[in-house]
PDB file of C-alpha atoms in Angstrom:
ATOM      1  CA  MET A   1      11.883  -2.119  21.551  1.00  0.00           C
ATOM      2  CA  THR A   2      13.177   1.385  22.658  1.00  0.00           C
ATOM      3  CA  GLY A   3      10.769   4.192  23.066  1.00  0.00           C
ATOM      4  CA  SER A   4      12.111   5.839  20.024  1.00  0.00           C
ATOM      5  CA  GLU A   5      11.768   3.254  17.680  1.00  0.00           C
ATOM      6  CA  LYS A   6       9.290   3.840  14.805  1.00  0.00           C
ATOM      7  CA  VAL A   7       6.945   0.750  13.747  1.00  0.00           C
ATOM      8  CA  ALA A   8       5.842   0.430  10.203  1.00  0.00           C
ATOM      9  CA  LEU A   9       3.462  -2.351   9.346  1.00  0.00           C
ATOM     10  CA  VAL A  10       3.506  -3.224   5.594  1.00  0.00           C
ATOM     11  CA  SER A  11       0.693  -4.988   3.996  1.00  0.00           C
ATOM     12  CA  GLY A  12       1.685  -7.754   1.316  1.00  0.00           C
ATOM     13  CA  GLY A  13       5.139  -7.262   2.541  1.00  0.00           C
ATOM     14  CA  ASN A  14       6.337 -10.725   1.638  1.00  0.00           C
ATOM     15  CA  LYS A  15       7.026 -10.135  -1.546  1.00  0.00           C
ATOM     16  CA  GLY A  16       7.555  -7.302  -4.618  1.00  0.00           C
ATOM     17  CA  ILE A  17       7.371  -3.929  -3.933  1.00  0.00           C
ATOM     18  CA  GLY A  18       6.001  -4.869  -0.496  1.00  0.00           C
ATOM     19  CA  PHE A  19       8.986  -6.480   0.513  1.00  0.00           C
ATOM     20  CA  GLU A  20      11.347  -3.753  -0.811  1.00  0.00           C
ATOM     21  CA  VAL A  21       9.503  -1.100   0.919  1.00  0.00           C
ATOM     22  CA  ALA A  22      10.156  -3.271   4.374  1.00  0.00           C
ATOM     23  CA  ARG A  23      13.662  -3.710   3.656  1.00  0.00           C
ATOM     24  CA  GLN A  24      14.020   0.328   2.918  1.00  0.00           C
ATOM     25  CA  LEU A  25      12.424   1.413   6.240  1.00  0.00           C
ATOM     26  CA  GLY A  26      14.400  -1.180   8.021  1.00  0.00           C
ATOM     27  CA  GLN A  27      17.412   0.254   6.570  1.00  0.00           C
ATOM     28  CA  LEU A  28      16.005   3.757   8.078  1.00  0.00           C
ATOM     29  CA  ASP A  29      15.942   1.945  11.499  1.00  0.00           C
ATOM     30  CA  TYR A  30      12.142   1.067  11.340  1.00  0.00           C
ATOM     31  CA  ARG A  31      10.843  -1.907  13.045  1.00  0.00           C
ATOM     32  CA  VAL A  32       9.173  -3.516  10.086  1.00  0.00           C
ATOM     33  CA  VAL A  33       6.228  -6.026  10.299  1.00  0.00           C
ATOM     34  CA  ILE A  34       5.280  -7.685   7.276  1.00  0.00           C
ATOM     35  CA  ALA A  35       1.827  -8.643   6.787  1.00  0.00           C
ATOM     36  CA  CYS A  36       0.708 -11.353   4.435  1.00  0.00           C
ATOM     37  CA  ARG A  37      -1.871 -14.067   4.355  1.00  0.00           C
ATOM     38  CA  ASP A  38       0.426 -16.927   4.601  1.00  0.00           C
ATOM     39  CA  GLU A  39       2.378 -17.658   7.672  1.00  0.00           C
ATOM     40  CA  GLU A  40       5.082 -19.501   6.079  1.00  0.00           C
ATOM     41  CA  ARG A  41       5.717 -16.887   3.243  1.00  0.00           C
ATOM     42  CA  GLY A  42       5.759 -14.068   6.061  1.00  0.00           C
ATOM     43  CA  ARG A  43       8.232 -16.158   8.232  1.00  0.00           C
ATOM     44  CA  VAL A  44      10.424 -16.483   5.362  1.00  0.00           C
ATOM     45  CA  ALA A  45      10.232 -12.945   4.695  1.00  0.00           C
ATOM     46  CA  ALA A  46      10.997 -11.655   8.024  1.00  0.00           C
ATOM     47  CA  ASP A  47      13.854 -14.030   8.009  1.00  0.00           C
ATOM     48  CA  LYS A  48      15.365 -12.674   5.021  1.00  0.00           C
ATOM     49  CA  LEU A  49      15.329  -9.221   6.518  1.00  0.00           C
ATOM     50  CA  ARG A  50      16.828 -10.165   9.731  1.00  0.00           C
ATOM     51  CA  SER A  51      19.673 -11.886   7.903  1.00  0.00           C
ATOM     52  CA  GLU A  52      20.204  -7.927   6.549  1.00  0.00           C
ATOM     53  CA  ASP A  53      20.278  -6.917  10.006  1.00  0.00           C
ATOM     54  CA  VAL A  54      16.682  -5.225   9.784  1.00  0.00           C
ATOM     55  CA  GLU A  55      14.809  -5.569  12.388  1.00  0.00           C
ATOM     56  CA  ALA A  56      11.465  -7.528  11.122  1.00  0.00           C
ATOM     57  CA  SER A  57       8.530  -9.566  12.190  1.00  0.00           C
ATOM     58  CA  TYR A  58       5.406 -11.009  10.457  1.00  0.00           C
ATOM     59  CA  VAL A  59       1.933 -11.068  11.109  1.00  0.00           C
ATOM     60  CA  VAL A  60      -0.727 -13.269   9.377  1.00  0.00           C
ATOM     61  CA  LEU A  61      -3.339 -10.702   7.950  1.00  0.00           C
ATOM     62  CA  ASP A  62      -6.059 -11.299   5.503  1.00  0.00           C
ATOM     63  CA  VAL A  63      -7.454  -7.792   4.764  1.00  0.00           C
ATOM     64  CA  SER A  64     -10.864  -9.471   3.503  1.00  0.00           C
ATOM     65  CA  ASN A  65     -11.167 -10.905   6.651  1.00  0.00           C
ATOM     66  CA  PRO A  66     -12.182  -8.882   9.819  1.00  0.00           C
ATOM     67  CA  ASP A  67     -11.056 -11.481  12.326  1.00  0.00           C
ATOM     68  CA  SER A  68      -7.720 -11.689  10.734  1.00  0.00           C
ATOM     69  CA  ILE A  69      -7.272  -8.081  10.783  1.00  0.00           C
ATOM     70  CA  ALA A  70      -8.513  -7.693  14.732  1.00  0.00           C
ATOM     71  CA  THR A  71      -6.037 -10.552  15.590  1.00  0.00           C
ATOM     72  CA  ALA A  72      -2.952  -8.916  13.636  1.00  0.00           C
ATOM     73  CA  VAL A  73      -3.618  -5.198  14.972  1.00  0.00           C
ATOM     74  CA  HIS A  74      -4.046  -6.423  18.574  1.00  0.00           C
ATOM     75  CA  LYS A  75      -0.074  -8.137  18.130  1.00  0.00           C
ATOM     76  CA  LEU A  76       1.533  -4.597  17.245  1.00  0.00           C
ATOM     77  CA  GLY A  77       1.215  -2.406  20.257  1.00  0.00           C
ATOM     78  CA  ARG A  78       2.325   0.670  18.396  1.00  0.00           C
ATOM     79  CA  LEU A  79       2.568   1.952  14.945  1.00  0.00           C
ATOM     80  CA  ASP A  80       3.873   4.807  13.188  1.00  0.00           C
ATOM     81  CA  VAL A  81       3.512   4.003   9.466  1.00  0.00           C
ATOM     82  CA  LEU A  82       0.795   1.704   7.402  1.00  0.00           C
ATOM     83  CA  ILE A  83       1.895   0.889   3.952  1.00  0.00           C
ATOM     84  CA  ASN A  84      -1.709  -0.487   2.323  1.00  0.00           C
ATOM     85  CA  ASN A  85       0.407  -2.514  -0.412  1.00  0.00           C
ATOM     86  CA  ALA A  86      -1.647  -5.432  -0.578  1.00  0.00           C
ATOM     87  CA  GLY A  87      -3.627  -5.765  -3.846  1.00  0.00           C
ATOM     88  CA  ILE A  88      -4.840  -7.859  -6.699  1.00  0.00           C
ATOM     89  CA  ALA A  89      -4.743  -7.258 -10.598  1.00  0.00           C
ATOM     90  CA  PRO A  90      -7.219  -9.706 -11.935  1.00  0.00           C
ATOM     91  CA  ALA A  91      -7.067 -10.910 -15.593  1.00  0.00           C
ATOM     92  CA  GLU A  92      -9.836  -8.622 -17.578  1.00  0.00           C
ATOM     93  CA  GLY A  93     -11.157  -8.244 -20.942  1.00  0.00           C
ATOM     94  CA  PRO A  94     -13.187  -5.314 -22.233  1.00  0.00           C
ATOM     95  CA  PRO A  95     -15.108  -3.428 -19.700  1.00  0.00           C
ATOM     96  CA  SER A  96     -18.524  -4.724 -20.936  1.00  0.00           C
ATOM     97  CA  GLU A  97     -17.357  -8.180 -20.655  1.00  0.00           C
ATOM     98  CA  VAL A  98     -16.040  -7.882 -16.977  1.00  0.00           C
ATOM     99  CA  PRO A  99     -17.930 -10.072 -14.602  1.00  0.00           C
ATOM    100  CA  LEU A 100     -19.486  -8.957 -11.418  1.00  0.00           C
ATOM    101  CA  ASP A 101     -17.551 -11.182  -9.486  1.00  0.00           C
ATOM    102  CA  VAL A 102     -14.262 -10.102 -10.783  1.00  0.00           C
ATOM    103  CA  LEU A 103     -15.295  -6.879  -9.701  1.00  0.00           C
ATOM    104  CA  ARG A 104     -16.080  -7.537  -6.126  1.00  0.00           C
ATOM    105  CA  GLN A 105     -13.232  -9.463  -5.554  1.00  0.00           C
ATOM    106  CA  THR A 106     -11.094  -6.666  -6.952  1.00  0.00           C
ATOM    107  CA  TYR A 107     -12.983  -3.939  -4.509  1.00  0.00           C
ATOM    108  CA  GLU A 108     -12.711  -6.581  -1.661  1.00  0.00           C
ATOM    109  CA  THR A 109      -9.133  -6.635  -1.449  1.00  0.00           C
ATOM    110  CA  ASN A 110      -8.158  -3.101  -3.160  1.00  0.00           C
ATOM    111  CA  VAL A 111     -10.752  -1.035  -1.499  1.00  0.00           C
ATOM    112  CA  PHE A 112     -12.755  -2.665   1.409  1.00  0.00           C
ATOM    113  CA  GLY A 113      -9.722  -4.290   2.663  1.00  0.00           C
ATOM    114  CA  LEU A 114      -7.457  -1.056   2.437  1.00  0.00           C
ATOM    115  CA  VAL A 115     -10.445   0.548   4.445  1.00  0.00           C
ATOM    116  CA  ALA A 116     -10.666  -2.030   6.713  1.00  0.00           C
ATOM    117  CA  VAL A 117      -7.016  -2.296   7.950  1.00  0.00           C
ATOM    118  CA  THR A 118      -6.756   1.497   8.076  1.00  0.00           C
ATOM    119  CA  GLN A 119      -9.854   1.753  10.213  1.00  0.00           C
ATOM    120  CA  ALA A 120      -8.190  -0.938  12.440  1.00  0.00           C
ATOM    121  CA  VAL A 121      -4.897   0.700  13.128  1.00  0.00           C
ATOM    122  CA  LEU A 122      -5.720   4.335  13.525  1.00  0.00           C
ATOM    123  CA  PRO A 123      -6.228   4.126  17.125  1.00  0.00           C
ATOM    124  CA  LEU A 124      -2.614   3.208  16.971  1.00  0.00           C
ATOM    125  CA  LEU A 125      -1.540   5.947  14.702  1.00  0.00           C
ATOM    126  CA  ARG A 126      -3.475   8.572  16.500  1.00  0.00           C
ATOM    127  CA  LYS A 127      -0.890   7.847  19.371  1.00  0.00           C
ATOM    128  CA  ALA A 128       1.976   8.220  17.258  1.00  0.00           C
ATOM    129  CA  ASP A 129       4.039  11.273  17.074  1.00  0.00           C
ATOM    130  CA  ALA A 130       3.884  11.767  13.399  1.00  0.00           C
ATOM    131  CA  GLY A 131       1.534   8.978  11.898  1.00  0.00           C
ATOM    132  CA  ARG A 132       2.097   8.208   8.364  1.00  0.00           C
ATOM    133  CA  ILE A 133      -0.640   6.419   5.958  1.00  0.00           C
ATOM    134  CA  VAL A 134       0.650   5.102   2.320  1.00  0.00           C
ATOM    135  CA  ASN A 135      -1.991   3.690  -0.124  1.00  0.00           C
ATOM    136  CA  LEU A 136      -0.626   2.140  -3.197  1.00  0.00           C
ATOM    137  CA  SER A 137      -2.499   3.426  -6.019  1.00  0.00           C
ATOM    138  CA  SER A 138      -1.363   3.394 -10.155  1.00  0.00           C
ATOM    139  CA  GLY A 139      -1.146   5.630 -12.600  1.00  0.00           C
ATOM    140  CA  ALA A 140      -4.107   3.705 -14.016  1.00  0.00           C
ATOM    141  CA  GLY A 141      -6.267   5.113 -11.126  1.00  0.00           C
ATOM    142  CA  SER A 142      -5.830   8.620 -12.372  1.00  0.00           C
ATOM    143  CA  LEU A 143      -9.249   9.603 -14.356  1.00  0.00           C
ATOM    144  CA  THR A 144      -7.290  12.266 -16.171  1.00  0.00           C
ATOM    145  CA  VAL A 145      -4.635   9.621 -17.584  1.00  0.00           C
ATOM    146  CA  VAL A 146      -7.005   7.075 -18.647  1.00  0.00           C
ATOM    147  CA  SER A 147      -9.340   9.378 -20.538  1.00  0.00           C
ATOM    148  CA  ARG A 148      -6.749  10.351 -22.787  1.00  0.00           C
ATOM    149  CA  PRO A 149      -6.901   9.413 -26.425  1.00  0.00           C
ATOM    150  CA  ASP A 150      -3.703   7.859 -26.445  1.00  0.00           C
ATOM    151  CA  TRP A 151      -4.821   5.361 -23.321  1.00  0.00           C
ATOM    152  CA  ARG A 152      -4.073   2.121 -24.835  1.00  0.00           C
ATOM    153  CA  PRO A 153      -7.158  -0.269 -25.232  1.00  0.00           C
ATOM    154  CA  GLU A 154      -5.379  -3.233 -23.578  1.00  0.00           C
ATOM    155  CA  TRP A 155      -5.057  -0.949 -20.385  1.00  0.00           C
ATOM    156  CA  ASN A 156      -8.693   0.082 -20.207  1.00  0.00           C
ATOM    157  CA  GLY A 157      -9.416  -2.165 -17.223  1.00  0.00           C
ATOM    158  CA  LEU A 158     -12.719  -1.963 -15.303  1.00  0.00           C
ATOM    159  CA  ALA A 159     -12.031  -3.823 -12.168  1.00  0.00           C
ATOM    160  CA  TYR A 160      -8.426  -2.741 -11.237  1.00  0.00           C
ATOM    161  CA  ASN A 161      -8.084   0.766 -12.799  1.00  0.00           C
ATOM    162  CA  THR A 162     -11.435   1.504 -11.149  1.00  0.00           C
ATOM    163  CA  SER A 163     -10.394   0.324  -7.753  1.00  0.00           C
ATOM    164  CA  LYS A 164      -7.234   2.419  -7.864  1.00  0.00           C
ATOM    165  CA  SER A 165      -9.598   5.403  -8.614  1.00  0.00           C
ATOM    166  CA  ALA A 166     -11.520   4.365  -5.419  1.00  0.00           C
ATOM    167  CA  VAL A 167      -8.345   4.105  -3.372  1.00  0.00           C
ATOM    168  CA  ASN A 168      -7.556   7.732  -4.378  1.00  0.00           C
ATOM    169  CA  ALA A 169     -10.833   8.746  -3.247  1.00  0.00           C
ATOM    170  CA  VAL A 170     -10.348   6.952   0.075  1.00  0.00           C
ATOM    171  CA  THR A 171      -7.221   8.333   0.615  1.00  0.00           C
ATOM    172  CA  VAL A 172      -8.754  12.173   0.295  1.00  0.00           C
ATOM    173  CA  ALA A 173     -11.403  10.946   2.502  1.00  0.00           C
ATOM    174  CA  PHE A 174      -9.085   9.895   5.352  1.00  0.00           C
ATOM    175  CA  ALA A 175      -6.725  12.877   4.723  1.00  0.00           C
ATOM    176  CA  THR A 176      -9.577  15.338   5.333  1.00  0.00           C
ATOM    177  CA  GLU A 177     -10.775  13.883   8.374  1.00  0.00           C
ATOM    178  CA  LEU A 178      -7.348  13.619   9.653  1.00  0.00           C
ATOM    179  CA  ARG A 179      -6.132  17.284   8.471  1.00  0.00           C
ATOM    180  CA  ASP A 180      -6.263  18.643  11.925  1.00  0.00           C
ATOM    181  CA  THR A 181      -3.790  15.676  13.429  1.00  0.00           C
ATOM    182  CA  PRO A 182      -0.255  14.756  12.513  1.00  0.00           C
ATOM    183  CA  ILE A 183      -1.155  12.177  10.654  1.00  0.00           C
ATOM    184  CA  LYS A 184      -0.756  12.220   6.969  1.00  0.00           C
ATOM    185  CA  VAL A 185      -2.251  10.162   4.361  1.00  0.00           C
ATOM    186  CA  ASN A 186      -1.278   9.882   0.547  1.00  0.00           C
ATOM    187  CA  ALA A 187      -1.693   7.867  -2.522  1.00  0.00           C
ATOM    188  CA  VAL A 188       1.703   6.824  -4.333  1.00  0.00           C
ATOM    189  CA  ASN A 189       1.836   5.104  -8.004  1.00  0.00           C
ATOM    190  CA  PRO A 190       5.272   3.594  -7.844  1.00  0.00           C
ATOM    191  CA  GLY A 191       5.373   2.850 -11.471  1.00  0.00           C
ATOM    192  CA  TYR A 192       5.234   0.184 -13.614  1.00  0.00           C
ATOM    193  CA  THR A 193       7.537  -1.977 -11.705  1.00  0.00           C
ATOM    194  CA  LYS A 194       8.297  -5.607 -12.346  1.00  0.00           C
ATOM    195  CA  THR A 195       6.436  -7.942  -9.996  1.00  0.00           C
ATOM    196  CA  ASP A 196       4.485 -11.130 -10.119  1.00  0.00           C
ATOM    197  CA  MET A 197       1.452  -8.444 -11.161  1.00  0.00           C
ATOM    198  CA  SER A 198       3.574  -7.108 -13.836  1.00  0.00           C
ATOM    199  CA  PRO A 199       6.025  -9.830 -14.911  1.00  0.00           C
ATOM    200  CA  GLY A 200       7.137  -7.586 -18.310  1.00  0.00           C
ATOM    201  CA  ALA A 201       8.250  -4.565 -16.395  1.00  0.00           C
ATOM    202  CA  ASN A 202      11.818  -3.697 -16.514  1.00  0.00           C
ATOM    203  CA  ARG A 203      11.655  -1.149 -13.441  1.00  0.00           C
ATOM    204  CA  PRO A 204      13.261  -2.700 -10.105  1.00  0.00           C
ATOM    205  CA  ALA A 205      10.591  -3.336  -7.320  1.00  0.00           C
ATOM    206  CA  ALA A 206      13.424  -1.594  -5.396  1.00  0.00           C
ATOM    207  CA  ASP A 207      13.006   1.806  -7.441  1.00  0.00           C
ATOM    208  CA  GLY A 208       9.078   1.465  -6.911  1.00  0.00           C
ATOM    209  CA  ALA A 209       9.628   1.072  -3.014  1.00  0.00           C
ATOM    210  CA  ALA A 210      11.743   3.827  -2.689  1.00  0.00           C
ATOM    211  CA  VAL A 211       8.838   6.088  -4.181  1.00  0.00           C
ATOM    212  CA  VAL A 212       6.598   4.700  -1.403  1.00  0.00           C
ATOM    213  CA  VAL A 213       9.151   5.196   1.167  1.00  0.00           C
ATOM    214  CA  HIS A 214       9.599   8.833   0.549  1.00  0.00           C
ATOM    215  CA  TYR A 215       6.220   9.504   1.282  1.00  0.00           C
ATOM    216  CA  ALA A 216       5.820   7.012   4.393  1.00  0.00           C
ATOM    217  CA  VAL A 217       8.872   9.305   6.163  1.00  0.00           C
ATOM    218  CA  LEU A 218       7.553  12.809   5.206  1.00  0.00           C
ATOM    219  CA  PRO A 219       8.577  15.641   7.553  1.00  0.00           C
ATOM    220  CA  ALA A 220       5.788  17.661   9.619  1.00  0.00           C
ATOM    221  CA  ASN A 221       5.445  20.127   6.661  1.00  0.00           C
ATOM    222  CA  GLY A 222       5.023  17.240   3.925  1.00  0.00           C
ATOM    223  CA  PRO A 223       1.799  16.971   2.074  1.00  0.00           C
ATOM    224  CA  THR A 224      -1.426  15.240   2.563  1.00  0.00           C
ATOM    225  CA  GLY A 225      -4.421  14.311   0.584  1.00  0.00           C
ATOM    226  CA  GLY A 226      -2.148  13.888  -2.437  1.00  0.00           C
ATOM    227  CA  PHE A 227      -1.527  11.554  -5.337  1.00  0.00           C
ATOM    228  CA  PHE A 228       2.246  11.172  -6.206  1.00  0.00           C
ATOM    229  CA  ASP A 229       4.727   9.422  -8.547  1.00  0.00           C
ATOM    230  CA  GLU A 230       8.470   9.683  -8.258  1.00  0.00           C
ATOM    231  CA  ASN A 231       7.932  12.818 -10.390  1.00  0.00           C
ATOM    232  CA  GLY A 232       5.489  14.521  -8.087  1.00  0.00           C
ATOM    233  CA  PRO A 233       1.511  15.013  -8.211  1.00  0.00           C
ATOM    234  CA  ILE A 234      -0.221  13.233 -10.415  1.00  0.00           C
ATOM    235  CA  PRO A 235      -3.468  14.572 -11.785  1.00  0.00           C
ATOM    236  CA  TRP A 236      -6.501  13.094 -10.372  1.00  0.00           C
TER     237      TRP A 236
END
């Protein structure tokens, strides 16, 4: 690795939007590190990118396991970009019927795991010339959007939607703390994209990933503490 080479860690980077983010950052000459819970899936994903002349590796990382996080971060050496992409979207009924265990499990991955990984890599990002953190959010995390009268009842999820609202709040908290540093922290909605979580979508994962990558490579005068999609700022 040369001194000028930038390193990006993509959680949940073995498939879907995360994999496409890793691919696109690799095409921009970042050294990408795919983080996922399953070692074999991580190896296959990294091999696929290397076959496309992307410098890629993988680490086993379970965002809900502190020891796993610590082990993975220890292997990085340096870091310029963190993509907090790992997340789950459980099957949900009406909010009044969602079991608390489902809520806890969703927050464990989507919120607490995101915070744990961010805290663990911050010492590395502080050493980078221009650290960037992108938190994967959703339009369903916008209180303005979900409170509109035309918001579809079947999208009125308690666990997933509120976890993404919490991700937005976490984004602001970290951005505020880091505002006097070169690090920029933003939440991004990649759009309704065809992945394992949304198989009915028509939008290619590569299109959603492009939005994420845009905020991962922001210039020094770029925004921080915001919530964005492909069209710009989203109301909180």
